[in-house]
Coordinates of C-alpha atoms and ligand atoms in Angstrom, one line a residue:
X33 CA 159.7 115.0 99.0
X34 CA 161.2 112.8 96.0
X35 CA 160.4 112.5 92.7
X36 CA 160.7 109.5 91.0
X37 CA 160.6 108.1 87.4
X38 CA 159.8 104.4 86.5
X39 CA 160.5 103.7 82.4
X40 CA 161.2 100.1 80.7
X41 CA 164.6 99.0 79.7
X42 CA 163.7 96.7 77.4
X43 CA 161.0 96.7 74.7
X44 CA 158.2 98.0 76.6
X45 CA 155.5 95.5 78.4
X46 CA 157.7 95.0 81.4
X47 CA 155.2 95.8 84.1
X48 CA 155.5 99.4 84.5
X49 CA 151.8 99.5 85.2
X50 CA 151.5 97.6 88.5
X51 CA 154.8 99.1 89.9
X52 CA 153.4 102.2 89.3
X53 CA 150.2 100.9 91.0
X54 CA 152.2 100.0 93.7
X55 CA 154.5 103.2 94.3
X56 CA 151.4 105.2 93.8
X57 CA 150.6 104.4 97.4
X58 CA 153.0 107.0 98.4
X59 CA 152.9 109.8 96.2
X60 CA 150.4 112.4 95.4
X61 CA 150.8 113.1 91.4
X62 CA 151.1 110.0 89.2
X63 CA 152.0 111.9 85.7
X64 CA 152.6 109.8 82.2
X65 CA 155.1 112.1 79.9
X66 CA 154.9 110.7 76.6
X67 CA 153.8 108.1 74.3
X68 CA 149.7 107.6 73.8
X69 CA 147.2 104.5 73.3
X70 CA 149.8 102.5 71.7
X71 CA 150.6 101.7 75.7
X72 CA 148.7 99.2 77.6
X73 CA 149.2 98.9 81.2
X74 CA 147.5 96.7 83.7
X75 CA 146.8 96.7 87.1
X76 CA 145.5 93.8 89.1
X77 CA 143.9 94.9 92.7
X78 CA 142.2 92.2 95.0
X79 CA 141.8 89.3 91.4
X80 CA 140.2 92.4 89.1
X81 CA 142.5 93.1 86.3
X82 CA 142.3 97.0 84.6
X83 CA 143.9 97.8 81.6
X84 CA 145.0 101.6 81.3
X85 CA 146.1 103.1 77.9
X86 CA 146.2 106.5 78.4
X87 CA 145.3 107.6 81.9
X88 CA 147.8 107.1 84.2
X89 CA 148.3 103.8 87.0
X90 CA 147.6 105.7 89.7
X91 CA 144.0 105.7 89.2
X92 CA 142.5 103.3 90.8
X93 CA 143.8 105.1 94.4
X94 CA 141.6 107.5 95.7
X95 CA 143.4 110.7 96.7
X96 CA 145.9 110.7 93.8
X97 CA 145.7 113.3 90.8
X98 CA 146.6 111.6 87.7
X99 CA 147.8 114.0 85.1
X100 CA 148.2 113.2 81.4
X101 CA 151.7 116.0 80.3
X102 CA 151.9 117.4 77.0
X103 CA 154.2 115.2 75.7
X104 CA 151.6 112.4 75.4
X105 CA 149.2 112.3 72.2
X106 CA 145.6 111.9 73.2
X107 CA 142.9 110.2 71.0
X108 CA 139.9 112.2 73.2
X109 CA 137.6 109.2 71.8
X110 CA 139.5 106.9 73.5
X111 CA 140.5 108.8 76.8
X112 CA 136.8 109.4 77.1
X113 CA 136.2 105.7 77.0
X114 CA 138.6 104.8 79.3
X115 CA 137.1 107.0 82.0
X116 CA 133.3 105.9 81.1
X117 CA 135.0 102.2 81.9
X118 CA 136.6 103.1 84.7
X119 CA 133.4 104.7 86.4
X120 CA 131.1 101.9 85.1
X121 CA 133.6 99.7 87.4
X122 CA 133.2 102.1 90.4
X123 CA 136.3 103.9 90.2
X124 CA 135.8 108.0 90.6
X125 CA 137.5 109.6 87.8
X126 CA 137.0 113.0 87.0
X127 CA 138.6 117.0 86.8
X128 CA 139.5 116.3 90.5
X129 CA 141.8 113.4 89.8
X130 CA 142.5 113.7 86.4
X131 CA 144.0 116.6 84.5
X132 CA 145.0 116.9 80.8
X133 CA 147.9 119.2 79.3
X134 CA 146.4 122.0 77.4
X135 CA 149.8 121.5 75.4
X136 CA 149.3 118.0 74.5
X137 CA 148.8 117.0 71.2
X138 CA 145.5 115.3 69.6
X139 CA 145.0 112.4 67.8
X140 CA 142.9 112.9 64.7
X141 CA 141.4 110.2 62.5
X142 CA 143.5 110.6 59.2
X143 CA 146.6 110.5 61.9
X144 CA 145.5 106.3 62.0
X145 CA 144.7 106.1 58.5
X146 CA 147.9 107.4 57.5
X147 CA 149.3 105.1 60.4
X148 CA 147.7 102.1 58.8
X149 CA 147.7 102.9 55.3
X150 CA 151.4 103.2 55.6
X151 CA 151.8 99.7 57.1
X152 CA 149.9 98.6 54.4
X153 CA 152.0 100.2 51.6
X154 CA 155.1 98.6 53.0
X155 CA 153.7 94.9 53.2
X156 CA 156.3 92.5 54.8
X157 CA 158.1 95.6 56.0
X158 CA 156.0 96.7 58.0
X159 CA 157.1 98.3 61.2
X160 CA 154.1 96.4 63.0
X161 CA 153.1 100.1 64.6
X162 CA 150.0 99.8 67.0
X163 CA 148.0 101.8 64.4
X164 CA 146.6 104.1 66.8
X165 CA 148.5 107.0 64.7
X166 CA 150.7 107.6 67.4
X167 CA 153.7 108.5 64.5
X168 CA 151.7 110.3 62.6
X169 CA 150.4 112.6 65.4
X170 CA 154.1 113.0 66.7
X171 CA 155.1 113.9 63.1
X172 CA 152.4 117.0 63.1
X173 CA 153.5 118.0 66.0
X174 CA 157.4 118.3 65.1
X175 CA 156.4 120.1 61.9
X176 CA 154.3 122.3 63.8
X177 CA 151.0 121.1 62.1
X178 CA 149.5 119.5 65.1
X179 CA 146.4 120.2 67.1
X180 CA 146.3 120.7 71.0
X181 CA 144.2 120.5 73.9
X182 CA 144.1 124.4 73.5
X183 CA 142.8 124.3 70.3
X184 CA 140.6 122.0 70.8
X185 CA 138.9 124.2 73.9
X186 CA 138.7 126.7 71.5
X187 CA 136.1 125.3 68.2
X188 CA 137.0 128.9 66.6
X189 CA 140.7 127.5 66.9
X190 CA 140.2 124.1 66.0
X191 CA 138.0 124.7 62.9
X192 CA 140.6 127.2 61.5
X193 CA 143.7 124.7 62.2
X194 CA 141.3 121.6 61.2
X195 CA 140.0 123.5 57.5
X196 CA 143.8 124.6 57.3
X197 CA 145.3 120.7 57.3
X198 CA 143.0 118.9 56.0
X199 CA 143.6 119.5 51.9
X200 CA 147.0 118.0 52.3
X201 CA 146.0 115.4 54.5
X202 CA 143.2 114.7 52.4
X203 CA 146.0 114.4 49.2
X204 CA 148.4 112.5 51.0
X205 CA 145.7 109.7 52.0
X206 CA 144.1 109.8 48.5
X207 CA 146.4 110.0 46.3
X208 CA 149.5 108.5 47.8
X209 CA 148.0 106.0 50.3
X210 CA 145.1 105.1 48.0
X211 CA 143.3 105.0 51.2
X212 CA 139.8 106.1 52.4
X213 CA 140.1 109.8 53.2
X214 CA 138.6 111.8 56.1
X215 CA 135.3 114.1 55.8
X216 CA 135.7 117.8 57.5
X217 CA 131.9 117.7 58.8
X218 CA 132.3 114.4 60.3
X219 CA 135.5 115.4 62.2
X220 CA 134.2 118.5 63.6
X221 CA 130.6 116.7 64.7
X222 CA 132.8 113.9 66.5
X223 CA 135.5 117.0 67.9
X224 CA 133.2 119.6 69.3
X225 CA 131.3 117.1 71.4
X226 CA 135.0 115.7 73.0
X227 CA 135.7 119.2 73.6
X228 CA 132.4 119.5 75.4
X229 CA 133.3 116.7 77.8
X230 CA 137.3 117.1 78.3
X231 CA 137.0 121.0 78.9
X232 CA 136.8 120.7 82.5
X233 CA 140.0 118.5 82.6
X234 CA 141.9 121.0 80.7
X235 CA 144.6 122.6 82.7
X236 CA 148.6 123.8 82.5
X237 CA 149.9 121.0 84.2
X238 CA 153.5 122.4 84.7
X239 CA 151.7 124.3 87.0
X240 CA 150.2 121.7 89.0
X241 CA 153.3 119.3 89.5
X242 CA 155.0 122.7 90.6
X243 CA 152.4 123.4 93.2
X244 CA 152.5 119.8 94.5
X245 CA 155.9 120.0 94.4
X246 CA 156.3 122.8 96.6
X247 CA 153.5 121.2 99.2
X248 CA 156.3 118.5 99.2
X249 CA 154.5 115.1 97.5
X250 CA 156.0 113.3 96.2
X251 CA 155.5 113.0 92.5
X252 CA 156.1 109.6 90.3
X253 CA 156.2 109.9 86.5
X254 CA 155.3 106.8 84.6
X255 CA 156.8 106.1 81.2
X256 CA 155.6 104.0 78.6
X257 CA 156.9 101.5 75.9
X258 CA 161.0 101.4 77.2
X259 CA 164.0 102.5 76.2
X260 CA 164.9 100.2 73.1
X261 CA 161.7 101.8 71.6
X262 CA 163.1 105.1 72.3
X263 CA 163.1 107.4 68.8
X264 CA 167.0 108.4 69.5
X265 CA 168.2 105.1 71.8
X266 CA 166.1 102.6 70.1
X267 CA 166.6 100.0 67.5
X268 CA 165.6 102.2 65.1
X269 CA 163.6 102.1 62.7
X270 CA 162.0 99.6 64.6
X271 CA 160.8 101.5 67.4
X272 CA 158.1 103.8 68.8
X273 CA 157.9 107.6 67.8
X274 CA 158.8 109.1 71.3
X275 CA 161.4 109.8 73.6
X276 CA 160.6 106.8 76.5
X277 CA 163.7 107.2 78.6
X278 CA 163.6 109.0 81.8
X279 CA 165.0 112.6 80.5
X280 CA 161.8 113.3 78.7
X281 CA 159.7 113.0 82.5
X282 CA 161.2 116.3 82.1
X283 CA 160.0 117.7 78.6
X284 CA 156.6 116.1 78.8
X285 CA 155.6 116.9 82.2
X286 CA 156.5 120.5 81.8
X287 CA 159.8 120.1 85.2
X288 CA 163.4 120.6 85.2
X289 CA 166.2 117.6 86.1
X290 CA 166.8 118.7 89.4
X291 CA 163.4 118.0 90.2
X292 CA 164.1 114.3 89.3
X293 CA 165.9 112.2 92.6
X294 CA 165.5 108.7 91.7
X295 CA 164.8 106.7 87.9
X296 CA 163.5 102.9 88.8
X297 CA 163.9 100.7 85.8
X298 CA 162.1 98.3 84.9
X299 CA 163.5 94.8 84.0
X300 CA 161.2 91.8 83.1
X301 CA 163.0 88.4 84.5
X302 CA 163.3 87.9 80.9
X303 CA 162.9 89.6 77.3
X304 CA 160.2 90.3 75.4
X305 CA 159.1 92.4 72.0
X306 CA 155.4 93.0 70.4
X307 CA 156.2 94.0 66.6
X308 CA 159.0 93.9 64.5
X309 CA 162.9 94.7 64.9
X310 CA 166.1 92.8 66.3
X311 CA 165.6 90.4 69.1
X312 CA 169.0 89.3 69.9
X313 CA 168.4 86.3 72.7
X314 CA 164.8 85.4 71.1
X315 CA 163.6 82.2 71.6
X316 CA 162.4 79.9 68.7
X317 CA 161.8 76.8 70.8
X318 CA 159.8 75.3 73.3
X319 CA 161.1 76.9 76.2
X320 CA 160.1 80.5 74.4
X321 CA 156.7 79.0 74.1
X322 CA 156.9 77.8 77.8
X323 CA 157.7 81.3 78.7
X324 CA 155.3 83.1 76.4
X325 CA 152.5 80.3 77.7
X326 CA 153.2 80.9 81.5
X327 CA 153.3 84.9 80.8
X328 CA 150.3 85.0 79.1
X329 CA 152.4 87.3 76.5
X330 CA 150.1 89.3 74.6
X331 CA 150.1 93.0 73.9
X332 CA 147.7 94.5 76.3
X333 CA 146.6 96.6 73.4
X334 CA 146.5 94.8 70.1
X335 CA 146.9 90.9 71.8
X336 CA 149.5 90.2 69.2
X337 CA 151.6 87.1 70.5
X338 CA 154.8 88.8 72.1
X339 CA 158.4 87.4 70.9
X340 CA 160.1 86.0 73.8
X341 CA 163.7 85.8 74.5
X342 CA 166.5 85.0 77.7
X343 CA 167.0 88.0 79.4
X344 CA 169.4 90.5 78.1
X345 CA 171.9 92.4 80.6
X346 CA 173.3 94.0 77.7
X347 CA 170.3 95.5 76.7
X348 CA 169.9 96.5 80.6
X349 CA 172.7 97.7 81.0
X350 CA 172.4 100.1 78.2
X351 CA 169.3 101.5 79.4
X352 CA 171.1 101.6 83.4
X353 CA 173.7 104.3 81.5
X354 CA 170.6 106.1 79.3
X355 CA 168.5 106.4 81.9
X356 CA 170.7 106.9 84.9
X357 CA 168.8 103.9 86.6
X358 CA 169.2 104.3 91.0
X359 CA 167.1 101.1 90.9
X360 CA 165.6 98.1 89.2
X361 CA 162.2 96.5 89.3
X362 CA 162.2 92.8 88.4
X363 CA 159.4 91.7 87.1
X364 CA 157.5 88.2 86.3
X365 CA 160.7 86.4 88.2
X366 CA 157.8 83.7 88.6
X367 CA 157.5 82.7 84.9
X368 CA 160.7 81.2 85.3
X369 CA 160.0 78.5 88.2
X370 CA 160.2 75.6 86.5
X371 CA 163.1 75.8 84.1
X372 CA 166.2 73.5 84.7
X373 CA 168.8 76.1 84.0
X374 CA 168.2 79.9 82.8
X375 CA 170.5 81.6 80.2
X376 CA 171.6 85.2 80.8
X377 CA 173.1 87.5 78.0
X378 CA 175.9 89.0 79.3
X379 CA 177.7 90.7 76.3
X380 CA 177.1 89.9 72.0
X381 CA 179.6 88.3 69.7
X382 CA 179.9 89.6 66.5
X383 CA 182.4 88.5 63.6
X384 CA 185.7 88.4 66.2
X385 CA 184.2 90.6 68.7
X386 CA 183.0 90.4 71.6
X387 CA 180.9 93.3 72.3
X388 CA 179.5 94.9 75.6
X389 CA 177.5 98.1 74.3
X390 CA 174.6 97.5 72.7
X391 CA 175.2 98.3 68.9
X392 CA 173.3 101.3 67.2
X393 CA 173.3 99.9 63.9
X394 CA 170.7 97.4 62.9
X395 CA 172.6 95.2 60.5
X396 CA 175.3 94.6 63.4
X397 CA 172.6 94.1 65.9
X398 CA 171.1 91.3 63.5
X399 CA 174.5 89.9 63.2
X400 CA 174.9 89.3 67.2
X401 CA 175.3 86.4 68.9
X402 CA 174.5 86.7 72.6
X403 CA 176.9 85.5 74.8
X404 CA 175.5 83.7 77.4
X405 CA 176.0 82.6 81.2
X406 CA 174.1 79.5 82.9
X407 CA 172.3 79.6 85.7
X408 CA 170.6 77.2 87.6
X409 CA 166.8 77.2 87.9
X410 CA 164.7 76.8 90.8
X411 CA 161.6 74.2 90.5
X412 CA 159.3 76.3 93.3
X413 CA 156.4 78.3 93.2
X414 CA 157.0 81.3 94.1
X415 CA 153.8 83.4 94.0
X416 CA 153.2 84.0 97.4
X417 CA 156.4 84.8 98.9
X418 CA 156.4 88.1 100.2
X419 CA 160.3 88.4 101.4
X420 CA 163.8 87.6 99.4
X421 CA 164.7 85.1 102.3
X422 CA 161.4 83.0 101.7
X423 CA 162.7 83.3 97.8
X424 CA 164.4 79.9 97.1
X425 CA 168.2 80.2 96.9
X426 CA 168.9 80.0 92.9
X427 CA 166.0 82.8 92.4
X428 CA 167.7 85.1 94.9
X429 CA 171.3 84.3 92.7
X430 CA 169.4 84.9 89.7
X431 CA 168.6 88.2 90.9
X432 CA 171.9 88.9 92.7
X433 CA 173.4 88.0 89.2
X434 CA 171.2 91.0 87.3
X435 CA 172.4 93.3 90.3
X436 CA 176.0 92.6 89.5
X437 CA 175.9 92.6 85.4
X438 CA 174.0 95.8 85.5
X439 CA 175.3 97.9 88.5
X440 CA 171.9 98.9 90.0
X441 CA 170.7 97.7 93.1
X442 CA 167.5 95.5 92.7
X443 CA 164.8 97.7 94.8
X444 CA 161.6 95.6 93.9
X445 CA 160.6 92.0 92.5
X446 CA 157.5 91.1 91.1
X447 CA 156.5 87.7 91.7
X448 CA 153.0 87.8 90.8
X449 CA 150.3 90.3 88.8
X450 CA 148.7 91.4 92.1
X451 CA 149.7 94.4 94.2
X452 CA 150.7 92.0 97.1
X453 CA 152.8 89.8 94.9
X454 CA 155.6 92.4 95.0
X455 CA 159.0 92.1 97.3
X456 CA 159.9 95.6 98.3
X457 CA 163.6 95.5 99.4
X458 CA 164.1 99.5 99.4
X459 CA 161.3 101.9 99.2
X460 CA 163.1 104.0 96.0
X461 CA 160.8 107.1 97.5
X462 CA 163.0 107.3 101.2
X463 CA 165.8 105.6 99.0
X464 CA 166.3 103.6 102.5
X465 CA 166.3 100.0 102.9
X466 CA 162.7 99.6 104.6
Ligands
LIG587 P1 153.7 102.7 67.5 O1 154.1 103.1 68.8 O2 152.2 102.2 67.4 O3 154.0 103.6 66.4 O4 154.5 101.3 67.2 C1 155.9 101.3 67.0 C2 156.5 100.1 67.6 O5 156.4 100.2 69.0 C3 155.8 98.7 67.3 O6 156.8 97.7 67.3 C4 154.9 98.5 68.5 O7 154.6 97.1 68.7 C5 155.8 99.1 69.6 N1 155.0 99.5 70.8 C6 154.3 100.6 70.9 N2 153.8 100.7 72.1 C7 154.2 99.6 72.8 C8 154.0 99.2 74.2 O8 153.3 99.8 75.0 N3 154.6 98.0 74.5 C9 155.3 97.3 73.6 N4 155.6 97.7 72.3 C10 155.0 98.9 72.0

């Protein structure tokens, strides 16, 4: 039995969603930990592509139990979508393979108007937030004003804590945001009904992932957004309002560390970043639209345009020493066929220095220079190469290169959006070269 964790390093979007697909294969629990419908992950099994906000990767396996921990925020309208999709494409999805913490947190409707009412306040400085009132719902629940699965199982519950919020809420959005405001009636007739349907998924989760556990499956965990979007290790302010490095597996799944053998990282082939905040290798000319183009870079949520950069080891390597990486996951290595020569960061100037920690403070961060080290490119397709030997020689470097600046051996490359398109070159559950 191993448990494993798979988060981003970078800014989110680096494929998380079909590695998980992939691993998923071998365990038995497929548990996301934090974060909400601000995430987008997408899977693409036999040419069908399916895009997963909340419910986690593993679903479209039979025999897997996907579990949803209480660290994640859960817009119930949503997440009852999402399964209604799901079926209406033939996937089974239901209390036997899908269970929902009765800790977790909902998200309620003034939790997107305050989300989007604030973005409008601030005008051009504007975080660029999802708008799903993902910050809004993590701030309720930190100051202890936020409703929960429990509750909401409970209408006796959830009217009390619903009438008891909603005056200030109501004032906040009113009189401060100048926005539209929310109606009590209206929440509880669009409420009661989700609490109708999601019941039956209700359950304490801790327990679950400790029974499996102790049957020995093995269990992945599957972050979302990545560790530059992290609330403490991010570029803050510009970032997302959770913990999305590998320690919280452990806080929002309801485990403790030991339970945790093995934290895969994800590392697109090179860098991207939906919303605002520092960018420090980002591309403003053709070859970042070349790479945006052949990516199809758009948030798998909102389809804003992603910002597209060289790839960062800096950044990498920072999240290698956050996360206490064992492996890395390459991802879209195939965008870059094409390109004469590839840049790789390797460490920032800034005024005299040279720097090889990422900074924490913004106005530094803005002042970097990446340093950068040339590497040639390879002019092959490489989509259907389904071994590192068949790679051609200045791809395998390329990777070799990452391996080397970042200290973590590469266990997986993605060459392609499909499950097949993947180069396993150690399974990270047997931690053995297979
Ligand atoms: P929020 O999470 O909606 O509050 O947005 C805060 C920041 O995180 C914004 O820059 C978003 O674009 C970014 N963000 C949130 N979720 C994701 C994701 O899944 N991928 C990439 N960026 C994300």
């Amino acid at each position: 039995m191993s448990n494993i964790v798979v988060i981003g390093t970078q800014w989110g979007d680096e494929g998380k969603g079909k590695v998980v697909d992939v691993l998923a294969e071998t365990a038995r629990l497929i548990v996301r930990f934090q974060g909400g419908n601000n995430a987008g992950h997408t899977m693409v099994v036999d040419g069908e592509t399916f895009i997963s906000h909340l419910i986690p990767s593993g679903i479209l396996h039979p025999n897997k139990v996907c579990v949803i921990g209480n660290g994640v925020v859960v817009d119930p309208g949503v997440l009852i979508e999402e399964i209604q999709h799901l079926r209406d494409r033939g996937i089974s999805v239901g209390p036997h393979n899908l269970l929902i913490s009765e800790n977790a947190n909902l998200i309620m409707p003034y939790h997107k108007l305050i989300d989007h009412g604030r973005e409008r306040l601030k005008g051009n400085k504007k975080l660029g937030t999802t708008g799903r009132g993902i910050g809004p719902c993590y701030e309720d629940k930190v100051t202890r004003r936020g409703i929960r699965f429990c509750d909401l199982i409970d209408p006796e519950t959830f009217r009390q804590k619903l009438s008891s919020i909603l005056g200030e809420k109501t004032f906040y959005l009113k009189e401060f945001l100048r926005s539209e405001t929310v109606d009590e009636t209206a929440i509880l007739n669009e409420y009661l009904p989700y609490s109708e349907v999601l019941r039956p998924y209700v359950a304490n989760v801790s327990v679950s992932i400790s029974q499996a556990i102790k049957a020995g499956h093995h269990i992945l965990f599957e972050g979302a957004q990545g560790t530059h979007l992290d609330i403490d290790h991010g570029t803050y302010p510009y970032v997302t309002s959770s913990n999305t490095v590998a320690g919280n597996a452990c806080c929002g799944a309801g485990i403790g560390p030991t339970q945790i053998h093995g934290v895969i990282g994800m590392v697109k082939a090179y860098t991207t970043r939906v919303g605002r905040g520092p960018l420090p290798t980002e591309l403003h000319d053709e070859i970042g639209d070349r790479i945006q183009q052949r990516g199809a870079e758009f948030g798998a949520t909102t389809g804003r345009r992603r910002r597209c950069g060289w790839l960062d080891t800096a950044v990498v390597r920072n999240a290698a020493r956050i996360n206490s990486l064992t492996g890395l996951a390459i991802t879209k290595l195939d965008v870059l066929s094409g390109l004469k020569n590839l840049m790789i960061c390797t460490a920032y100037r800034y005024k005299q220095d040279r720097l090889t920690e990422f900074p924490a403070a913004l106005r530094v961060l803005e002042e970097c220079e990446p340093i950068y080290e040339e590497l040639p490119g390879w002019p092959d397709d490489i989509t259907a190469f389904q071994d590192i030997d068949d790679l051609p020689e200045n791809a395998r470097t390329y990777v070799k290169r990452v391996e080397e600046l970042v200290e973590t051996p590469v266990q997986i490359i993605s060459v392609g959006p499909g499950r097949k398109q993947t180069i396993v070159l150690q399974d990270p559950f047997s931690r053995l070269p297979v």
